[in-house]
Every structure is written in C-alpha cells, then in structure tokens.
mmCIF file of C-alpha atoms in Angstrom:
data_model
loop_
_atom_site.group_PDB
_atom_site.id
_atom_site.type_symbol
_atom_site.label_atom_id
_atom_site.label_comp_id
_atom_site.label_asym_id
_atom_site.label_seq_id
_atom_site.Cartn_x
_atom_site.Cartn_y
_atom_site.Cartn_z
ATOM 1 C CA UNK A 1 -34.238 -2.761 -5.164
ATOM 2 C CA UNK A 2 -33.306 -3.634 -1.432
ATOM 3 C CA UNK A 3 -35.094 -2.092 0.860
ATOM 4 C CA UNK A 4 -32.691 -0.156 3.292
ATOM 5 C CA UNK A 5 -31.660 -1.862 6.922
ATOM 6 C CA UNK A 6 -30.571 -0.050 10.179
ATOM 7 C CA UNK A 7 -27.234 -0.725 10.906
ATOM 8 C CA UNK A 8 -27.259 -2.135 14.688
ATOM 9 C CA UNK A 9 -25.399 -0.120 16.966
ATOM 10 C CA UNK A 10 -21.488 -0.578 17.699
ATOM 11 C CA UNK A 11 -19.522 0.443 19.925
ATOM 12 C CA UNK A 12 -16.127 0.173 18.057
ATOM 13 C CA UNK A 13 -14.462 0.406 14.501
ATOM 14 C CA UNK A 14 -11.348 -0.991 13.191
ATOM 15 C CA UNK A 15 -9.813 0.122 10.176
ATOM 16 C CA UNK A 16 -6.821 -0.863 7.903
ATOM 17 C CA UNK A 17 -5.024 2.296 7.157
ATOM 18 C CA UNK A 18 -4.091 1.338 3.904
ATOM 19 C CA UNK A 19 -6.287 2.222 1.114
ATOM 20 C CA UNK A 20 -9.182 2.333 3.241
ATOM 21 C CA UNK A 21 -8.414 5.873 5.056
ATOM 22 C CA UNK A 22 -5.484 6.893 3.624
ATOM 23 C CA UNK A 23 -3.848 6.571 -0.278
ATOM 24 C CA UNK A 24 -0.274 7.168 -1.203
ATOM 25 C CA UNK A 25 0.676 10.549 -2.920
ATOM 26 C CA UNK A 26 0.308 9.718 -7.078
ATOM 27 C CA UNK A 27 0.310 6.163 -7.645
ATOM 28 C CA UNK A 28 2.134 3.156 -7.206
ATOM 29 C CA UNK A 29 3.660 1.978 -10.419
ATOM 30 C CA UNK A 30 4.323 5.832 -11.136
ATOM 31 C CA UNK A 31 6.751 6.415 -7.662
ATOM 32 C CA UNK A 32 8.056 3.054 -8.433
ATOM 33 C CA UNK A 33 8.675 4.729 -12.010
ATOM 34 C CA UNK A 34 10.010 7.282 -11.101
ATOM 35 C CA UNK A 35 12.531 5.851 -8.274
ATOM 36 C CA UNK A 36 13.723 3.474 -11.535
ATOM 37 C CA UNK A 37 16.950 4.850 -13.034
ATOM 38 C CA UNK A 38 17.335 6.155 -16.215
ATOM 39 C CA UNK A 39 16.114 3.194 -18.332
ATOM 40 C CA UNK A 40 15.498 4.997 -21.564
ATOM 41 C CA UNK A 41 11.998 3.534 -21.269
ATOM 42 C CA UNK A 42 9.644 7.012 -21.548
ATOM 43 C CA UNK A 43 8.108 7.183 -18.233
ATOM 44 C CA UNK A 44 4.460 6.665 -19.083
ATOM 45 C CA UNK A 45 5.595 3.298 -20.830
ATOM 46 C CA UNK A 46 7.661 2.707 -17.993
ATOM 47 C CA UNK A 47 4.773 3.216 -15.963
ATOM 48 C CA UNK A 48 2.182 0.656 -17.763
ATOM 49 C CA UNK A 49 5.059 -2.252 -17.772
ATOM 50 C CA UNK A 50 4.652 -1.785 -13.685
ATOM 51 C CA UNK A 51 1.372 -1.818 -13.752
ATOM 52 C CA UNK A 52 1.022 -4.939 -15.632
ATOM 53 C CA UNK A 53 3.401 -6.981 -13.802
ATOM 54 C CA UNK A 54 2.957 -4.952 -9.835
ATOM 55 C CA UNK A 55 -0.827 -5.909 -10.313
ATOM 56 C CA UNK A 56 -0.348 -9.535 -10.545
ATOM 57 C CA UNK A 57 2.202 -10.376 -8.586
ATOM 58 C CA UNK A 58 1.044 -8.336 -5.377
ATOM 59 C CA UNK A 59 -2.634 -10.367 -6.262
ATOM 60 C CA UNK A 60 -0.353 -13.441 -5.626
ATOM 61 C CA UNK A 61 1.302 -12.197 -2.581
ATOM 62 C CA UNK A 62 -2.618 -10.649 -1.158
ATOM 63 C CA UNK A 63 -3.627 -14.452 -1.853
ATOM 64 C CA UNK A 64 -0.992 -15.754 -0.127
ATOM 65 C CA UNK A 65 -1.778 -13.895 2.726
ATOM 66 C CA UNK A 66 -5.401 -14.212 2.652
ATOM 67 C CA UNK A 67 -4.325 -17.856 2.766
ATOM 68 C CA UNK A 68 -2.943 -18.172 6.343
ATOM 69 C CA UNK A 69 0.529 -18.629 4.698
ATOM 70 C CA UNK A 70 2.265 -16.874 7.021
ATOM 71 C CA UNK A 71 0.219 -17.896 9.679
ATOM 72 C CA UNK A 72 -1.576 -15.178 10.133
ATOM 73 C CA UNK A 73 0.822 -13.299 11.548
ATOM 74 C CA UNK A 74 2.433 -9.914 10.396
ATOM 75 C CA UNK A 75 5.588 -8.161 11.358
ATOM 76 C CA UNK A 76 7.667 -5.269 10.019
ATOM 77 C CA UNK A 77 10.755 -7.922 8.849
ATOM 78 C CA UNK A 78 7.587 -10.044 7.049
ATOM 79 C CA UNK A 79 6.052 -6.774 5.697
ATOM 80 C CA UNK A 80 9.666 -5.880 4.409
ATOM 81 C CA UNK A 81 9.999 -9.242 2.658
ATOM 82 C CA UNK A 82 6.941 -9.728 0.960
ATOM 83 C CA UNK A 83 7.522 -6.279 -0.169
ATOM 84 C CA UNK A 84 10.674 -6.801 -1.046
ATOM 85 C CA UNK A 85 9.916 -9.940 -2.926
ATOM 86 C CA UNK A 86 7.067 -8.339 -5.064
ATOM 87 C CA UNK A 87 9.492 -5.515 -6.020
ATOM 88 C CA UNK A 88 12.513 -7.439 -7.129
ATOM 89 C CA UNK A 89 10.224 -10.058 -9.433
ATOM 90 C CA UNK A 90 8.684 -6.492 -10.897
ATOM 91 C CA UNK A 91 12.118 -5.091 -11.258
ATOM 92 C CA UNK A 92 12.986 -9.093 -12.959
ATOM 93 C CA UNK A 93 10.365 -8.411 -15.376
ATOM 94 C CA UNK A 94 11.884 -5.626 -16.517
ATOM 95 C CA UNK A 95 15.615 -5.578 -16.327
ATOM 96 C CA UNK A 96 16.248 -2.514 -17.693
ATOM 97 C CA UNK A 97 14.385 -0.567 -15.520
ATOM 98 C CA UNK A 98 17.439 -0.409 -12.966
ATOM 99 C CA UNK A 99 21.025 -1.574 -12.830
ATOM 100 C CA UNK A 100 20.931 -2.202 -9.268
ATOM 101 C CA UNK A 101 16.919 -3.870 -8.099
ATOM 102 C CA UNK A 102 18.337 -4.063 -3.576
ATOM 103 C CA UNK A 103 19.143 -0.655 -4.295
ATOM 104 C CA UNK A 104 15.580 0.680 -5.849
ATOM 105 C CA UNK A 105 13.794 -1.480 -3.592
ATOM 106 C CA UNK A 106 15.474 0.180 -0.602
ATOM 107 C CA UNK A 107 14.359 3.780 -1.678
ATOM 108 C CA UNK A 108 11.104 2.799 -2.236
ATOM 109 C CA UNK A 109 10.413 0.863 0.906
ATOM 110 C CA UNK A 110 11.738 3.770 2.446
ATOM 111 C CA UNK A 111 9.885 6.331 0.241
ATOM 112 C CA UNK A 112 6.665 4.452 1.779
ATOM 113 C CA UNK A 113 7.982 4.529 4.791
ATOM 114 C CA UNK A 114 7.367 8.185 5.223
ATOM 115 C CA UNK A 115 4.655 10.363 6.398
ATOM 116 C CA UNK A 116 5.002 12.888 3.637
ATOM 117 C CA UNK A 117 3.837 9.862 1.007
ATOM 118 C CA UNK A 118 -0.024 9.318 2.257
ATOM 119 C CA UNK A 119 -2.882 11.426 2.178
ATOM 120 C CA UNK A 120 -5.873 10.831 3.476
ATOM 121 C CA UNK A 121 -9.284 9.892 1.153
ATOM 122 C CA UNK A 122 -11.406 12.768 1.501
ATOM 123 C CA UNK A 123 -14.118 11.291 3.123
ATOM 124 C CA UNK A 124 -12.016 10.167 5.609
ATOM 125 C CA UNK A 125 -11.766 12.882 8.224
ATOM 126 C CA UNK A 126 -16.077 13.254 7.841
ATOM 127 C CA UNK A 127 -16.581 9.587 8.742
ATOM 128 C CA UNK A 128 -14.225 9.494 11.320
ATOM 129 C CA UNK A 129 -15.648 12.323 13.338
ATOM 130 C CA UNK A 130 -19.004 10.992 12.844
ATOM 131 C CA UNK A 131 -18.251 7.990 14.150
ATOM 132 C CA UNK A 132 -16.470 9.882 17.402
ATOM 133 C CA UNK A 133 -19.562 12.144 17.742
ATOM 134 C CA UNK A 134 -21.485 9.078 18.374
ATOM 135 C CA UNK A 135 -19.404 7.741 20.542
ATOM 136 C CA UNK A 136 -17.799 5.212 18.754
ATOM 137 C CA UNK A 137 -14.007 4.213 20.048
ATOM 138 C CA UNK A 138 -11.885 3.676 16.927
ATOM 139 C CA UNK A 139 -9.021 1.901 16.284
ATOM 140 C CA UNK A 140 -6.704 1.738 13.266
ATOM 141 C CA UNK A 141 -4.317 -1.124 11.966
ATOM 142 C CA UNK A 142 -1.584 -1.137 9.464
ATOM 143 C CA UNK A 143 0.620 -3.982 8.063
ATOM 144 C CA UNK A 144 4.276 -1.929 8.739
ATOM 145 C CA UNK A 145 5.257 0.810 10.891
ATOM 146 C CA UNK A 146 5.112 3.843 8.582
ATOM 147 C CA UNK A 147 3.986 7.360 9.329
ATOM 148 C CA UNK A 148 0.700 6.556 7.344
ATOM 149 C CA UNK A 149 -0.967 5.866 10.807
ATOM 150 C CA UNK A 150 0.302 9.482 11.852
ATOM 151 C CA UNK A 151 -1.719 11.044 8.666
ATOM 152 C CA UNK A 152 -4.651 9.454 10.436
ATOM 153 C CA UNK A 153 -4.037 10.738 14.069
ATOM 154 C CA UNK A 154 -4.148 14.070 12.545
#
C-alpha cells in the first residue's frame, strides 16, 4: 500500500465538462435509440446494437484526436463533423434503424445541444465549492458550444 502524498498547492483547475462534471440525461446509445425511427428492432436490442458499434467507432475517432489529427485544434464545425461522422457509420451499421441517417443525426446533435440533456455528477457541485473555498480560480472547457457548460455555472 502507498503511503498517502500532499497534493502541492494550486492555484487553478481546468476541467472538461464532459463526463468529468457533468453526464447526459440516460445514456447514449439509449437517446440515440430512441431518436431512431420505428425500426421494428425492440428498443433494448436496439439499444445493445448501438452500443456495440457507438463504442468502437467513437474509440477510433478519441484516438484520432488524441493523435494530433486535427491538429490539435477544435471548433464547433469540427465537433459537428466528427460527430456527425461517428453517427452516420453507427446508423451504416444498422440500416434499419432509420430511413433517413442526416435527418437522425440532426436531432440528436441538436438533442445534445441542449441544456435540458446534462446533469451534473453528484459530486460535482461538493468539489467545486471546495475548491472555491480555498481559493482556487476554476475554469471549465468543452469540445462544442452546448448548454452543458451552463449546467455547470449553476
């Protein structure tokens, strides 16, 4: 067993938004599910067949990025492509799941794109006031303009 280490003072802490203070409301390959037309597929099926194919191919676009590929640069009109990319080969890997894949993608970019979508974690608010009490400046980053960053200035 390690022993335990002081953490050295700071004066400021950055977070990613995203799954590090906030979540979306219910999960991912359930609202994509769910914004899929009738397929005929029962939803929880529906569900697991996104899940499969969401978790690799946004682990391809996440290496990608990690990568430099883009330069290390990030804009709303890159965040809406490599989104939009990732949905479309889900929604290619399971044609039935909607008629029209521009069409689903749209709603659910937008769906995201909405306050009402994200939550915060619930230790989120506790460690963020903790941090302020000691006089720690924070700052928060996100890869798109969405009202997820609002969640957090509440």
């Amino acid at each position: 067993m390690h022993a335990a280490r002081e953490i050295p003072p700071f004066d400021v802490a950055l977070f990613d938004a995203g799954q590090t203070l906030i979540h979306p409301v219910g999960t991912i390959e359930k609202i994509y599910a769910q914004y899929a037309e009738q397929s005929g597929i029962p939803l929880e099926e529906l569900t697991r067949k996104i899940r499969h194919h969401f978790g690799e191919l946004f682990g391809r676009a996440r290496l990608e990025m990690a990568r430099g590929e883009d330069g290390f640069v990030w804009s709303d009109e890159l965040d809406r492509r490599m989104w939009r990319r990732v949905c479309l080969s889900v929604a290619e890997r399971i044609p039935e799941m909607t008629a029209d894949p521009e069409r689903w993608f749209g709603e659910l970019y937008d769906h995201f794109g909405q306050r009402s979508s994200w939550r915060l974690f619930d230790d989120t608010r506790p460690a963020l006031e903790g941090l302020r009490e000691r006089g720690v400046r924070l700052g928060v980053g996100c890869d798109r303009s969405l009202g997820a960053t609002d969640v957090v200035d509440d």
